[in-house]
Coordinates of C-alpha atoms and ligand atoms in Angstrom, one line a residue:
X1 CA 0.0 0.0 0.0
X2 CA 1.5 3.4 -0.9
X3 CA 0.3 7.0 -1.1
X4 CA 1.0 9.0 -4.3
X5 CA 2.7 12.2 -3.1
X6 CA 1.4 14.4 -5.9
X7 CA -2.3 13.6 -5.7
X8 CA -2.8 11.8 -2.3
X9 CA -4.4 8.8 -4.1
X10 CA -3.7 5.4 -2.6
X11 CA -2.2 2.4 -4.6
X12 CA -3.4 -0.8 -2.8
X13 CA -2.1 -4.1 -4.2
X14 CA -3.3 -7.4 -2.7
X15 CA -1.5 -10.6 -3.5
X16 CA -3.7 -13.5 -2.4
X17 CA -1.7 -16.5 -3.8
X18 CA 1.3 -17.2 -6.0
X19 CA 1.0 -21.0 -5.6
X20 CA 0.0 -21.7 -9.2
X21 CA 1.9 -18.8 -10.8
X22 CA 2.3 -15.0 -10.5
X23 CA -0.5 -13.2 -8.8
X24 CA -2.7 -11.7 -11.6
X25 CA -5.7 -9.4 -11.3
X26 CA -7.2 -6.2 -12.6
X27 CA -6.6 -2.7 -11.3
X28 CA -9.8 -1.1 -10.1
X29 CA -10.3 2.6 -9.9
X30 CA -13.4 3.9 -8.1
X31 CA -14.6 5.7 -5.1
X32 CA -15.0 4.0 -1.7
X33 CA -16.8 5.1 1.4
X34 CA -13.5 4.7 3.3
X35 CA -10.0 3.3 2.9
X36 CA -11.0 0.3 5.1
X37 CA -13.8 -0.4 2.6
X38 CA -11.3 -0.3 -0.3
X39 CA -8.9 -2.7 1.6
X40 CA -11.7 -5.2 2.3
X41 CA -12.8 -5.1 -1.3
X42 CA -9.4 -5.6 -2.8
X43 CA -8.7 -8.5 -0.4
X44 CA -12.0 -10.3 -1.4
X45 CA -11.4 -9.6 -5.1
X46 CA -7.8 -10.9 -4.9
X47 CA -9.2 -14.2 -3.4
X48 CA -11.7 -14.4 -6.2
X49 CA -8.9 -14.1 -8.8
X50 CA -7.1 -17.1 -7.2
X51 CA -10.2 -19.2 -7.3
X52 CA -10.9 -18.0 -10.9
X53 CA -7.5 -19.2 -12.3
X54 CA -7.5 -22.4 -10.2
X55 CA -11.0 -23.4 -11.1
X56 CA -10.1 -23.1 -14.8
X57 CA -6.8 -25.0 -14.2
X58 CA -4.8 -22.1 -15.4
X59 CA -1.2 -21.6 -14.2
X60 CA -1.7 -18.3 -12.4
X61 CA -2.1 -17.0 -8.9
X62 CA -4.6 -14.4 -7.8
X63 CA -4.2 -10.7 -6.9
X64 CA -6.0 -7.4 -7.3
X65 CA -5.2 -3.7 -7.0
X66 CA -7.3 -0.6 -6.4
X67 CA -6.4 3.0 -6.9
X68 CA -8.4 5.1 -4.4
X69 CA -9.0 8.8 -4.4
X70 CA -8.4 9.6 -8.0
X71 CA -11.9 10.1 -9.3
X72 CA -11.8 13.8 -9.5
X73 CA -8.5 14.1 -11.5
X74 CA -8.5 15.7 -15.0
X75 CA -7.3 13.5 -17.8
X76 CA -3.7 14.6 -17.8
X77 CA -3.3 14.3 -14.0
X78 CA -4.9 10.9 -14.3
X79 CA -2.5 9.8 -17.0
X80 CA 0.5 10.9 -14.9
X81 CA -0.9 9.1 -11.9
X82 CA -1.2 5.9 -13.9
X83 CA 2.4 6.3 -15.1
X84 CA 3.5 6.6 -11.4
X85 CA 1.3 3.6 -10.6
X86 CA 3.1 1.6 -13.4
X87 CA 6.5 2.5 -11.8
X88 CA 5.1 1.5 -8.4
X89 CA 4.3 -2.0 -9.8
X90 CA 7.9 -2.5 -10.9
X91 CA 8.9 -3.3 -7.3
X92 CA 6.9 -6.5 -7.5
X93 CA 9.2 -7.8 -10.2
X94 CA 6.4 -9.7 -11.9
X95 CA 5.0 -11.3 -8.7
X96 CA 1.9 -9.1 -9.3
X97 CA 0.7 -8.6 -12.8
X98 CA -2.3 -6.5 -13.7
X99 CA -5.0 -5.9 -16.3
X100 CA -8.1 -3.8 -16.6
X101 CA -11.1 -3.8 -14.2
X102 CA -13.9 -1.5 -13.2
X103 CA -12.9 2.1 -13.9
X104 CA -9.8 1.2 -16.0
X105 CA -9.5 0.4 -19.7
X106 CA -7.1 -1.0 -22.3
X107 CA -5.9 2.6 -22.9
X108 CA -5.1 2.9 -19.2
X109 CA -3.1 -0.4 -19.4
X110 CA -1.1 1.1 -22.3
X111 CA -0.3 4.1 -20.1
X112 CA 0.6 1.9 -17.0
X113 CA 3.0 0.0 -19.2
X114 CA 4.5 3.2 -20.8
X115 CA 7.7 3.3 -18.7
X116 CA 8.5 -0.3 -19.3
X117 CA 6.4 -2.0 -16.5
X118 CA 6.2 -5.6 -17.7
X119 CA 3.3 -8.0 -17.6
X120 CA 0.5 -5.4 -18.1
X121 CA -2.3 -7.3 -19.8
X122 CA -5.0 -6.0 -22.3
X123 CA -3.1 -3.0 -23.7
X124 CA -4.7 -1.5 -26.8
X125 CA -4.1 -3.2 -30.1
X126 CA -2.1 -0.2 -31.3
X127 CA 0.3 -0.8 -28.4
X128 CA 0.6 -4.5 -29.2
X129 CA -2.0 -5.9 -26.7
X130 CA -5.2 -7.8 -27.4
X131 CA -7.5 -4.9 -26.2
X132 CA -10.5 -5.2 -24.0
X133 CA -11.1 -8.4 -21.9
X134 CA -14.9 -7.8 -21.9
X135 CA -15.7 -9.8 -25.1
X136 CA -14.0 -12.9 -23.8
X137 CA -15.6 -12.5 -20.4
X138 CA -19.0 -12.2 -22.0
X139 CA -18.3 -15.3 -24.1
X140 CA -17.5 -17.3 -21.0
X141 CA -20.6 -16.0 -19.2
X142 CA -22.7 -17.1 -22.2
X143 CA -21.1 -20.6 -21.9
X144 CA -22.1 -20.7 -18.2
X145 CA -25.6 -19.5 -19.0
X146 CA -26.0 -22.3 -21.6
X147 CA -24.7 -24.8 -19.1
X148 CA -27.2 -23.7 -16.4
X149 CA -30.1 -23.6 -18.9
X150 CA -29.2 -27.2 -19.9
X151 CA -29.3 -28.3 -16.3
X152 CA -32.6 -26.6 -15.6
X153 CA -34.4 -27.3 -18.9
X154 CA -32.7 -30.4 -20.2
X155 CA -31.8 -28.4 -23.4
X156 CA -29.0 -25.9 -24.1
X157 CA -31.4 -23.8 -26.2
X158 CA -31.8 -20.1 -25.0
X159 CA -34.6 -19.6 -27.5
X160 CA -37.4 -17.8 -25.6
X161 CA -35.6 -17.9 -22.3
X162 CA -36.2 -14.7 -20.2
X163 CA -32.8 -13.5 -19.0
X164 CA -32.4 -10.4 -16.7
X165 CA -29.1 -8.5 -16.8
X166 CA -28.2 -6.0 -14.1
X167 CA -25.8 -3.6 -15.7
X168 CA -25.0 -3.3 -19.3
X169 CA -21.5 -1.9 -19.3
X170 CA -18.6 -3.5 -21.2
X171 CA -19.4 -7.1 -20.2
X172 CA -23.2 -6.7 -19.9
X173 CA -23.6 -5.2 -23.4
X174 CA -21.4 -7.8 -25.1
X175 CA -23.3 -10.5 -23.3
X176 CA -26.7 -9.1 -24.2
X177 CA -25.8 -9.1 -27.9
X178 CA -24.6 -12.8 -27.7
X179 CA -27.8 -13.8 -25.9
X180 CA -30.1 -11.9 -28.3
X181 CA -28.4 -13.8 -31.2
X182 CA -29.4 -17.0 -29.5
X183 CA -33.1 -16.0 -29.3
X184 CA -33.3 -15.0 -25.6
X185 CA -35.6 -12.3 -24.5
X186 CA -33.9 -9.8 -22.2
X187 CA -34.8 -7.6 -19.2
X188 CA -32.0 -5.1 -18.7
X189 CA -31.3 -2.3 -16.3
X190 CA -28.6 0.3 -15.9
X191 CA -28.8 3.6 -14.1
X192 CA -26.6 5.2 -16.8
X193 CA -29.1 6.6 -19.3
X194 CA -26.5 6.7 -22.1
X195 CA -26.5 2.8 -22.2
X196 CA -30.0 2.7 -23.7
X197 CA -28.8 3.9 -27.1
X198 CA -26.3 0.9 -27.2
X199 CA -29.0 -1.7 -27.0
X200 CA -32.1 -1.1 -29.1
X201 CA -33.8 -4.4 -29.9
X202 CA -37.5 -5.6 -29.9
X203 CA -36.5 -8.5 -27.5
X204 CA -35.1 -6.1 -24.9
X205 CA -37.2 -4.6 -22.2
X206 CA -35.7 -1.9 -20.0
X207 CA -36.6 -2.1 -16.4
X208 CA -35.9 0.2 -13.4
X209 CA -32.5 -0.7 -11.8
X210 CA -34.3 -1.0 -8.4
X211 CA -36.6 -3.6 -9.8
X212 CA -34.4 -5.8 -12.0
X213 CA -33.4 -8.3 -9.4
X214 CA -37.0 -9.0 -8.4
X215 CA -38.2 -9.3 -12.0
X216 CA -39.7 -12.7 -12.9
X217 CA -37.3 -14.4 -15.3
X218 CA -35.6 -17.7 -16.0
X219 CA -32.1 -16.6 -15.4
X220 CA -30.6 -13.6 -13.6
X221 CA -27.1 -12.2 -14.4
X222 CA -25.7 -9.6 -12.0
X223 CA -23.3 -7.7 -14.2
X224 CA -22.7 -4.5 -12.2
X225 CA -20.8 -4.2 -8.9
X226 CA -20.3 -6.8 -6.2
X227 CA -22.6 -7.6 -3.3
X228 CA -25.8 -7.1 -5.3
X229 CA -27.3 -10.3 -3.9
X230 CA -27.6 -10.0 -0.1
X231 CA -30.1 -10.6 2.8
X232 CA -32.2 -7.7 1.6
X233 CA -32.4 -8.5 -2.2
X234 CA -32.3 -12.3 -2.0
X235 CA -35.9 -12.9 -0.7
X236 CA -37.3 -11.0 -3.7
X237 CA -35.6 -13.0 -6.5
X238 CA -38.0 -14.7 -8.9
X239 CA -35.6 -16.7 -11.1
X240 CA -34.5 -20.3 -11.4
X241 CA -30.8 -19.7 -11.9
X242 CA -28.2 -17.0 -11.2
X243 CA -25.0 -16.7 -13.3
X244 CA -22.3 -14.6 -11.7
X245 CA -20.8 -12.1 -14.2
X246 CA -19.9 -9.4 -11.6
X247 CA -17.1 -10.3 -9.3
X248 CA -18.3 -11.4 -5.8
X249 CA -22.1 -10.8 -6.5
X250 CA -23.0 -12.5 -3.2
X251 CA -22.5 -10.3 -0.2
X252 CA -21.6 -13.3 2.1
X253 CA -21.1 -17.0 1.7
X254 CA -24.4 -17.5 3.7
X255 CA -26.1 -16.0 0.6
X256 CA -25.0 -19.0 -1.5
X257 CA -26.7 -21.3 1.1
X258 CA -29.8 -19.2 0.9
X259 CA -29.9 -19.6 -2.9
X260 CA -29.4 -23.3 -2.5
X261 CA -32.2 -23.6 0.0
X262 CA -34.6 -21.7 -2.4
X263 CA -33.7 -24.2 -5.2
X264 CA -32.0 -21.5 -7.3
X265 CA -29.0 -22.9 -9.3
X266 CA -25.9 -20.8 -9.1
X267 CA -23.0 -20.6 -11.6
X268 CA -20.3 -19.1 -9.3
X269 CA -18.8 -15.9 -10.5
X270 CA -15.2 -17.1 -10.2
X271 CA -16.0 -19.7 -12.9
X272 CA -18.6 -17.9 -15.0
X273 CA -16.7 -14.7 -15.5
X274 CA -13.2 -16.1 -15.8
X275 CA -13.1 -15.8 -19.6
X276 CA -11.5 -12.4 -19.8
X277 CA -8.7 -13.0 -17.3
X278 CA -7.9 -16.6 -18.6
X279 CA -8.4 -15.8 -22.3
X280 CA -6.3 -12.6 -22.3
X281 CA -3.6 -14.0 -20.1
X282 CA -3.5 -17.1 -22.3
X283 CA -3.0 -14.9 -25.3
X284 CA -0.3 -12.7 -23.8
X285 CA 1.5 -15.1 -21.4
X286 CA 1.1 -18.5 -23.1
X287 CA 0.9 -17.4 -26.8
X288 CA -2.6 -18.6 -27.5
X289 CA -4.2 -17.3 -30.7
X290 CA -7.5 -15.4 -30.3
X291 CA -9.4 -18.4 -31.7
X292 CA -7.7 -20.7 -29.3
X293 CA -8.5 -18.4 -26.4
X294 CA -12.2 -18.5 -27.3
X295 CA -12.2 -22.3 -27.4
X296 CA -10.2 -22.6 -24.2
X297 CA -12.5 -20.2 -22.3
X298 CA -15.7 -22.1 -23.3
X299 CA -14.3 -25.5 -22.7
X300 CA -12.6 -24.7 -19.4
X301 CA -15.8 -23.0 -18.0
X302 CA -18.0 -26.0 -19.0
X303 CA -15.5 -28.4 -17.4
X304 CA -15.2 -26.3 -14.2
X305 CA -19.0 -26.2 -13.9
X306 CA -19.3 -29.9 -14.5
X307 CA -16.7 -30.6 -11.9
X308 CA -18.4 -28.3 -9.4
X309 CA -21.9 -29.7 -9.9
X310 CA -20.5 -33.3 -9.7
X311 CA -19.4 -32.4 -6.2
X312 CA -22.5 -30.6 -5.0
X313 CA -25.3 -32.6 -6.7
Ligands
NAI1 P1 -18.6 -1.5 -16.5 O1 -18.2 -0.4 -15.5 O2 -18.2 -1.3 -17.9 O3 -20.1 -1.8 -16.4 C1 -20.9 -1.8 -15.2 C2 -22.2 -1.3 -15.5 O4 -23.1 -1.5 -14.4 C3 -22.3 0.3 -15.8 O5 -22.9 0.5 -17.0 C4 -23.0 0.8 -14.6 O6 -23.8 2.0 -15.0 C5 -23.9 -0.3 -14.3 N1 -24.5 -0.3 -12.9 C6 -23.9 0.2 -11.8 N2 -24.8 0.0 -10.8 C7 -25.9 -0.6 -11.3 C8 -27.1 -1.0 -10.7 N3 -27.4 -0.8 -9.4 N4 -28.0 -1.6 -11.5 C9 -27.8 -1.8 -12.8 N5 -26.6 -1.4 -13.4 C10 -25.7 -0.8 -12.6 O7 -17.9 -2.8 -15.9 P2 -17.7 -4.2 -16.7 O8 -16.3 -4.3 -17.1 O9 -18.8 -4.4 -17.6 O10 -17.8 -5.2 -15.4 C11 -19.0 -5.5 -14.8 C12 -18.8 -6.5 -13.7 O11 -18.1 -7.7 -14.2 C13 -17.9 -6.0 -12.6 O12 -18.3 -6.4 -11.4 C14 -16.5 -6.6 -12.9 O13 -15.7 -6.7 -11.8 C15 -16.9 -7.9 -13.5 N6 -16.0 -8.5 -14.4 C16 -15.5 -7.8 -15.5 C17 -14.6 -8.4 -16.3 C18 -14.1 -7.7 -17.6 O14 -13.5 -8.4 -18.4 N7 -14.5 -6.5 -17.8 C19 -14.0 -9.7 -16.0 C20 -14.6 -10.4 -14.9 C21 -15.5 -9.7 -14.1
LIG2 N1 -11.1 -7.6 -14.6 C1 -10.5 -8.9 -14.8 C2 -11.2 -9.9 -13.9 O1 -11.8 -9.6 -12.9 C3 -9.1 -8.9 -14.5 C4 -8.1 -9.2 -15.6 C5 -8.3 -9.0 -16.9 C6 -6.9 -9.8 -15.2 C7 -7.4 -9.3 -17.8 C8 -6.0 -10.1 -16.1 C9 -6.2 -9.9 -17.5 O2 -11.3 -11.1 -14.2

């Protein structure tokens, strides 16, 4: 943990495990109610990264970073902060390796890597990286959705399935397009009014963000921030399956037991949303082609879910 002298922003890096390989995880940039809240979040998120890579049998450990207190910066001050953050990461000598997350983008990754910081994933294509992780994340979430639909319906078809998506940012939007192409009908919510223009389709119904979790549907996909499913929201769910696209969508592990008790099938987030991290790291660290990354993501997620359900069923 270090404080940036120029801006007062905090760089907080959490290394959860290096047992299977270097600790890898995104750098998140957002506001928190307190520094303690940021530390708790980064610790939980770093553990989720360890579980993510291990579940998909990928040779990587888990970590995460947050930059706190930088929301108000102008674009040039923000760019200089990211360069200093990149320099800060060099002390880990590859033990922690980062990529994009909520509040950071491939363009930001290019800036972080600008002064020679190695192992920064998902830089822009112009800078030699594979670009955004969201398309591979969405592809993996779709594979998890098909798997859960198969278990619930005895058929992998999504034709006519009613799927609710909470949050149509980078991942949610890419996912919505994949699901519409498979014939699903969507209920979507996002408090950002600019998102509506990105998703105009007769099979999309926009719902109030406060009501999306309680909307009657076959499958629910939390795709915004963590902790959306908690003791307040869980009793109102009216779905048969939940697919974790957001990291840590359950507020506590007791919430998973509550879902189980209510007969709602859960595809855990650390499996369902692993496609971006595993696919992009596979491309950049293991030399996978983009086509191979897609196949690996879909296959590994299906296998991880099969293994998980073979234990719990
Ligand atoms: P994003 O920031 O592009 O999108 C999040 C969207 O959720 C925004 O459009 C925001 O307005 C919306 N939102 C916020 N609060 C909401 C609410 N109460 N109800 C409905 N919508 C709300 O982020 P991105 O990249 O799409 O990530 C979404 C989630 O998926 C995050 O939890 C992230 O950690 C997780 N994730 C992302 C991966 C990636 O490759 N981008 C990989 C794995 C997980
Ligand atoms: N945001 C990604 C995740 O939560 C983190 C990531 C992306 C890490 C790409 C490495 C490479 O899974």
